[in-house]
mmCIF file of C-alpha atoms and ligand atoms in Angstrom:
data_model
loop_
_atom_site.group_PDB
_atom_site.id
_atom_site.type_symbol
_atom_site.label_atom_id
_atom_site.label_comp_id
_atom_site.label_asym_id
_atom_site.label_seq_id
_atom_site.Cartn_x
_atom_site.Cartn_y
_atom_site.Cartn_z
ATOM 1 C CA UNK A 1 60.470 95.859 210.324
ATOM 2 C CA UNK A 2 56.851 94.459 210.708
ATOM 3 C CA UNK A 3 56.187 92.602 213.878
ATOM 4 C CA UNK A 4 52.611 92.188 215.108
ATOM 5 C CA UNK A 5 52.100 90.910 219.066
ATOM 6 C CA UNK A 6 48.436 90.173 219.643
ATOM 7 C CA UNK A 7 47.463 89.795 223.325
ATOM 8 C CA UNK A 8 43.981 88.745 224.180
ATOM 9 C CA UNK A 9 42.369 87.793 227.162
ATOM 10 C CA UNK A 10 39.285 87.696 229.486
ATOM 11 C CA UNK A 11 38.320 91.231 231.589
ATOM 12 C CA UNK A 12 41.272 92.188 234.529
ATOM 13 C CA UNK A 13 43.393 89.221 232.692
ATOM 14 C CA UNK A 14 46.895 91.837 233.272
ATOM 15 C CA UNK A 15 47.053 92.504 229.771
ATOM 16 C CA UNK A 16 47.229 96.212 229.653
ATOM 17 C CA UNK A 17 50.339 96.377 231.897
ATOM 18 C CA UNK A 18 51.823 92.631 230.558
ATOM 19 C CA UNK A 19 51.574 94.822 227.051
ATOM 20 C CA UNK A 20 52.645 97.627 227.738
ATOM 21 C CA UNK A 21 56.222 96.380 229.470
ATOM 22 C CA UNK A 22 56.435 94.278 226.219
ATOM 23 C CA UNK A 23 55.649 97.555 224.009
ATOM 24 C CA UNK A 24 58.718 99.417 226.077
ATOM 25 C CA UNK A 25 60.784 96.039 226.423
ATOM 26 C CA UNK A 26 60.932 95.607 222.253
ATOM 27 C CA UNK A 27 60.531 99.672 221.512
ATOM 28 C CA UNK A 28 57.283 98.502 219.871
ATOM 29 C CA UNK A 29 53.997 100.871 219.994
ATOM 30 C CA UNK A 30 51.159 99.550 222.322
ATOM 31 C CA UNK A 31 47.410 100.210 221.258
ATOM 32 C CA UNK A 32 44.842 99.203 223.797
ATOM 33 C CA UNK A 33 42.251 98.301 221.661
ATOM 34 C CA UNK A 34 39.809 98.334 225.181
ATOM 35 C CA UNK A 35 39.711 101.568 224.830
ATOM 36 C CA UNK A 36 38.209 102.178 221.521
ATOM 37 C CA UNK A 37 35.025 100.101 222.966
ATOM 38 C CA UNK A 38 35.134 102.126 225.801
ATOM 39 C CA UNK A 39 34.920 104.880 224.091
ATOM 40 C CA UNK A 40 32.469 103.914 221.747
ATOM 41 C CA UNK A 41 30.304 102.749 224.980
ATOM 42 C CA UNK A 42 30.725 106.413 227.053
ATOM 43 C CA UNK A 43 29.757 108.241 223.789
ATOM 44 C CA UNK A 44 26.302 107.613 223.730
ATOM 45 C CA UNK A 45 24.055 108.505 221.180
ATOM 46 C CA UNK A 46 24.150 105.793 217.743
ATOM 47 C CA UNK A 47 27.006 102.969 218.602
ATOM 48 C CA UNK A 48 27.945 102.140 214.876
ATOM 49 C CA UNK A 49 27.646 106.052 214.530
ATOM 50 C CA UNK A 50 29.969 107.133 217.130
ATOM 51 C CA UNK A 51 32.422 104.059 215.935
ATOM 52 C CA UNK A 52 33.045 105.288 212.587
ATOM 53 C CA UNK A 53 33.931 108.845 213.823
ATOM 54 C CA UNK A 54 35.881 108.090 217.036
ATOM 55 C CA UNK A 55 38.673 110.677 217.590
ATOM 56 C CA UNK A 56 42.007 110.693 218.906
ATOM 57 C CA UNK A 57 40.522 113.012 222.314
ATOM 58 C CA UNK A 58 37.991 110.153 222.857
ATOM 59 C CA UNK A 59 40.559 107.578 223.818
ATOM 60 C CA UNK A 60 42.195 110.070 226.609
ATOM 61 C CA UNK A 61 38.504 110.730 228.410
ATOM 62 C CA UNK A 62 38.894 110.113 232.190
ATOM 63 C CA UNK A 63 36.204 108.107 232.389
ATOM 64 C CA UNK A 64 37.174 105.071 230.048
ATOM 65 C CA UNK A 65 38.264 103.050 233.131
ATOM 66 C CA UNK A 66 35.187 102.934 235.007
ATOM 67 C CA UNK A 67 33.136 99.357 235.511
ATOM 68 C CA UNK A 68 30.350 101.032 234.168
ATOM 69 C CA UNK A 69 32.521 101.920 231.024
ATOM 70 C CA UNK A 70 33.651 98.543 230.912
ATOM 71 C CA UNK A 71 29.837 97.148 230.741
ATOM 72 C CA UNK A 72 28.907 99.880 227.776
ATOM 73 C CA UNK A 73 31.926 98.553 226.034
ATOM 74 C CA UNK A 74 31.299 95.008 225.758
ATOM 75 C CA UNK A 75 27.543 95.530 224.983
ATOM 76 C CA UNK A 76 28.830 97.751 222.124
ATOM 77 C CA UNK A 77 31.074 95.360 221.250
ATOM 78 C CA UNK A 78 28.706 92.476 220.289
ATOM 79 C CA UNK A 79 27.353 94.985 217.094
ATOM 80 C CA UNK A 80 28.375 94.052 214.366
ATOM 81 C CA UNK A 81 28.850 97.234 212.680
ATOM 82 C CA UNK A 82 30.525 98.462 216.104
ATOM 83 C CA UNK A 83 33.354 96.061 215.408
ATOM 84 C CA UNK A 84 33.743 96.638 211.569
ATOM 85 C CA UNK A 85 34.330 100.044 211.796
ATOM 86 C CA UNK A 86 37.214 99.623 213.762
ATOM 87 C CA UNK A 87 38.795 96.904 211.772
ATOM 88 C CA UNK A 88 40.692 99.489 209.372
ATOM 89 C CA UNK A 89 42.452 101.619 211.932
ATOM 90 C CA UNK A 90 43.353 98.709 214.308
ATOM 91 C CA UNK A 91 44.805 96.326 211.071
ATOM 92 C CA UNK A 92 46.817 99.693 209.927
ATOM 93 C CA UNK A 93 48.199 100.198 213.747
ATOM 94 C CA UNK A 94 49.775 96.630 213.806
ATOM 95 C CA UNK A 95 51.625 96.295 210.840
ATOM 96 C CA UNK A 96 52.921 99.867 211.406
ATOM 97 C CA UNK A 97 57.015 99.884 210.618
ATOM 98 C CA UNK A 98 58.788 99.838 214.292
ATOM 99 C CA UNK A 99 56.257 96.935 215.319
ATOM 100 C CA UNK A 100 52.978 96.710 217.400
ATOM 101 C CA UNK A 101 51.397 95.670 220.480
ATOM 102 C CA UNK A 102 47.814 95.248 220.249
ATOM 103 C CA UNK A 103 45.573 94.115 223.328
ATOM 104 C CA UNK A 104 42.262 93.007 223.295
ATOM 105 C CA UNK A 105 40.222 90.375 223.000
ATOM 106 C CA UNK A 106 40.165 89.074 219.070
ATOM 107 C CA UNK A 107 43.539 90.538 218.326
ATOM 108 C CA UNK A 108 44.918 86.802 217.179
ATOM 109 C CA UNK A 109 41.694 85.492 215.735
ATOM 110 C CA UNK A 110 40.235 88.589 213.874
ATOM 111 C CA UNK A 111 42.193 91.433 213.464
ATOM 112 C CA UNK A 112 45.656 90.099 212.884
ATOM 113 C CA UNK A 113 45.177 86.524 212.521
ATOM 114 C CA UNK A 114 48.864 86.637 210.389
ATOM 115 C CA UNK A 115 50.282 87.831 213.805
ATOM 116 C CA UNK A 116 54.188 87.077 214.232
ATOM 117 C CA UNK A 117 53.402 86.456 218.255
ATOM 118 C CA UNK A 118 50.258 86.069 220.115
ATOM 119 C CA UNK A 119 49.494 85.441 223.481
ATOM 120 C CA UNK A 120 46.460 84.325 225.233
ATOM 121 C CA UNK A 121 46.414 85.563 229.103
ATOM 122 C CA UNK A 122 44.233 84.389 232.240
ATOM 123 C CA UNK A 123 44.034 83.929 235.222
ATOM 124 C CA UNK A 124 40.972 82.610 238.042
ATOM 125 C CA UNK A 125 38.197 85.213 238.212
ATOM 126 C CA UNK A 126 38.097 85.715 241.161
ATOM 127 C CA UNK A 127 42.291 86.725 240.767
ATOM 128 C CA UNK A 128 41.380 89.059 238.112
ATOM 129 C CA UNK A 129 38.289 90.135 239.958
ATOM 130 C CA UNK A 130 41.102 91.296 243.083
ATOM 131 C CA UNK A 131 43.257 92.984 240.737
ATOM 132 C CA UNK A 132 40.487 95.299 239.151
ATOM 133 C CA UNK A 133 39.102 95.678 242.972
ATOM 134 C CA UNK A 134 42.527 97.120 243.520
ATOM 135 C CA UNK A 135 42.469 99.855 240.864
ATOM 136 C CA UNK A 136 39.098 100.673 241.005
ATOM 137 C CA UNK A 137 37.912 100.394 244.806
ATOM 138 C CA UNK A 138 34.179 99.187 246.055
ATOM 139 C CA UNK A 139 32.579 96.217 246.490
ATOM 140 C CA UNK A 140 35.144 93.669 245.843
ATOM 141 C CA UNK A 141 31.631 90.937 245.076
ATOM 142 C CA UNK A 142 30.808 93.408 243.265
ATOM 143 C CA UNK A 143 33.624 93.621 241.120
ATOM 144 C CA UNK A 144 33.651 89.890 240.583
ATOM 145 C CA UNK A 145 30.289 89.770 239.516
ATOM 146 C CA UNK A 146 30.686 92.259 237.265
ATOM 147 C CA UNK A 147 34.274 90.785 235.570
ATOM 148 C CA UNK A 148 31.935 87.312 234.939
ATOM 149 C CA UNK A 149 29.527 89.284 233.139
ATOM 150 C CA UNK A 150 31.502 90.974 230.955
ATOM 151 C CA UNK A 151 33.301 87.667 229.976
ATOM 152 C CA UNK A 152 30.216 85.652 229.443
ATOM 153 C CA UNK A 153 29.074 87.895 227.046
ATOM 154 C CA UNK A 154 32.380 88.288 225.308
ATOM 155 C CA UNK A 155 33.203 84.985 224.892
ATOM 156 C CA UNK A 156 29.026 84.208 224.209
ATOM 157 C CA UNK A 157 28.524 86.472 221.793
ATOM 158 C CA UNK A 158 28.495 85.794 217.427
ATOM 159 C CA UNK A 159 30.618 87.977 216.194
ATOM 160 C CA UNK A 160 33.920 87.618 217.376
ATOM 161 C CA UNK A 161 33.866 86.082 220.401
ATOM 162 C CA UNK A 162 36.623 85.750 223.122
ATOM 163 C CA UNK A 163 38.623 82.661 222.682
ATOM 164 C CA UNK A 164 42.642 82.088 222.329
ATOM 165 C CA UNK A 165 43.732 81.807 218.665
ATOM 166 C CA UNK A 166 44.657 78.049 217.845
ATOM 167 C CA UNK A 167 48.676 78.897 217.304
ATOM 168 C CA UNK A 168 48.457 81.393 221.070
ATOM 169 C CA UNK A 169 50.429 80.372 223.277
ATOM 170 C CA UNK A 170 48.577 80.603 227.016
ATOM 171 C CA UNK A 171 49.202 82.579 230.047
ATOM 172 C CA UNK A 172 47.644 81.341 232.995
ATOM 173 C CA UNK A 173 48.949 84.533 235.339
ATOM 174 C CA UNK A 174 46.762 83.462 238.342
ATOM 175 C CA UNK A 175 50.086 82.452 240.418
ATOM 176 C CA UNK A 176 52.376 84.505 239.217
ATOM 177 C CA UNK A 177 53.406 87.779 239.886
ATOM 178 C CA UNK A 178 53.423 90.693 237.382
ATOM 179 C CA UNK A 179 57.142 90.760 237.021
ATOM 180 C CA UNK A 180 56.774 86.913 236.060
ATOM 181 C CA UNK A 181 54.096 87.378 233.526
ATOM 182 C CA UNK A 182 56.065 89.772 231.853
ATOM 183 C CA UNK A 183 59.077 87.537 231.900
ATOM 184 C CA UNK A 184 57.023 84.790 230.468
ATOM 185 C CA UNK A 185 55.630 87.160 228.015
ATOM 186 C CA UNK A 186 58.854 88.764 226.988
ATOM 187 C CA UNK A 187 60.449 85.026 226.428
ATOM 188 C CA UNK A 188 57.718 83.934 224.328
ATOM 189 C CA UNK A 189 57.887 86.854 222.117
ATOM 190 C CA UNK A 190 62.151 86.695 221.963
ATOM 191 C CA UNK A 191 62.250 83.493 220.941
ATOM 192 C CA UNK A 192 59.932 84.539 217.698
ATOM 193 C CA UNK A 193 62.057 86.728 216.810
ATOM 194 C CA UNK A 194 65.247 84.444 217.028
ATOM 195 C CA UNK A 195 66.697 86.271 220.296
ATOM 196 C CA UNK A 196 67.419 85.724 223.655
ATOM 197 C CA UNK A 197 65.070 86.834 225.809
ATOM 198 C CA UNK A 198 68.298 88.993 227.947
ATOM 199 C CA UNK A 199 69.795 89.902 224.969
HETATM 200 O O1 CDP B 201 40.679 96.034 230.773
HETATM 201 P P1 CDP B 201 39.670 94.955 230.565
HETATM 202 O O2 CDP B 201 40.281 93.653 230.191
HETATM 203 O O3 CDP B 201 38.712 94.815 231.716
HETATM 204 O O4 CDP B 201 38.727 95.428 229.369
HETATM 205 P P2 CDP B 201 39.085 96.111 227.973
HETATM 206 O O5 CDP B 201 40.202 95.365 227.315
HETATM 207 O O6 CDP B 201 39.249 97.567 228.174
HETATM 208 O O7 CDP B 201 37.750 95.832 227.111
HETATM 209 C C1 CDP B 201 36.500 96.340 227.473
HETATM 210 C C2 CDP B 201 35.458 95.588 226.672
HETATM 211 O O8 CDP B 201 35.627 95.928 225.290
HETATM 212 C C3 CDP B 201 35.556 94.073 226.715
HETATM 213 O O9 CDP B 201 34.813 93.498 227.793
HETATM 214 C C4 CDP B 201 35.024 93.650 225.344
HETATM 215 O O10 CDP B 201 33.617 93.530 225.350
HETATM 216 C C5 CDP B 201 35.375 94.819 224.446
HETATM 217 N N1 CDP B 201 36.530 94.538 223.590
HETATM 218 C C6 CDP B 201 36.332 93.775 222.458
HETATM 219 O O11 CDP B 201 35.225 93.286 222.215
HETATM 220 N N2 CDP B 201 37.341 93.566 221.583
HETATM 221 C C7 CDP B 201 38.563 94.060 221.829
HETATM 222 N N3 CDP B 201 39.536 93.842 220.944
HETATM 223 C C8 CDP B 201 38.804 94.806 222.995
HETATM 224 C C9 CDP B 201 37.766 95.016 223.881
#
């Protein structure tokens, strides 16, 4: 069984945890494609370079999480050549047998535009802003300044830019708590596949 689930979203949007309930809810694997950016960004050194021979051991660095990680990675992310040496491994991950879950922020417009069930989730910034102040601590201003950033340049930039996929179905989590999200989430995705969400 193939069955791709693309969720995109801005920066703090809840789509790492939305995913990977959805991933465990279905028995689907979940690939964060965040983190490959991340990575890429942390590495130093030549960006298209360290792209093409990204290893397993980069994705589970300790560091990938940081907001200063999170600023490398979407300044990597606007190269071209960045982005199209990532294409293979992240097209091959999603129409693995068993089914995927694929997070990001071009999943449903780029990499898997033949998707069975995307998803497009929000929320205010200054909501996501709080919820990424809550994992990662500091200036909560700061935070928010930093989230708007980041999405600015995602959804500015030529290649790929951030924007929901024409057939995605939108999220706006701003009011709603996790466990409703994922509710939301789960429904949308049961109902592609013919079942009841409770099933
Ligand atoms: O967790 P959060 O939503 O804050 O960020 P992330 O998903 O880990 O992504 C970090 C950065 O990587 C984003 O701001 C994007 O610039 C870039 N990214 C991308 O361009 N394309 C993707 N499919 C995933 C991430």
């Amino acid at each position: 069984m193939i069955f791709t689930v693309a969720i995109d979203g801005p920066a703090a949007a809840g789509k790492g945890t939305i995913s990977r309930e959805v991933a465990a809810r279905f028995g689907f694997a979940h690939l964060d494609t965040g983190l490959l950016y991340r990575a890429v960004g942390v590495l130093g050194g030549d960006p298209a370079q360290a792209a093409r021979t990204l290893r397993p051991e980069d994705l589970t660095r300790a560091d990938l999480r940081s907001l200063e990680a999170g600023q490398a990675a979407s300044r990597v992310a606007a190269i071209p050549e960045v982005r199209a040496a990532l294409v293979d491994f992240q097209r091959r991950f999603a129409r693995r047998p068993g089914g995927a879950v694929l997070d990001g922020r071009d999943i449903g417009t780029v990499i898997c535009p033949e998707a069975e069930a995307k998803l497009y989730v929000t929320a205010s910034p200054q909501v996501r802003a709080h919820r990424r102040w809550c994992e990662v601590g500091g200036d909560e201003a700061n935070v928010l300044a930093e989230v708007q950033e980041r999405d600015a340049r995602d959804m500015g930039r030529a290649n790929a830019p951030l924007r929901p996929a024409q057939d995605a179905v939108i999220l706006d989590t701003s009011a709603m708590t996790i466990d409703e999200a994922v509710a939301r989430a789960v429904a949308v995705i049961a109902a592609r596949r013919g079942e009841h969400p409770y099933a």
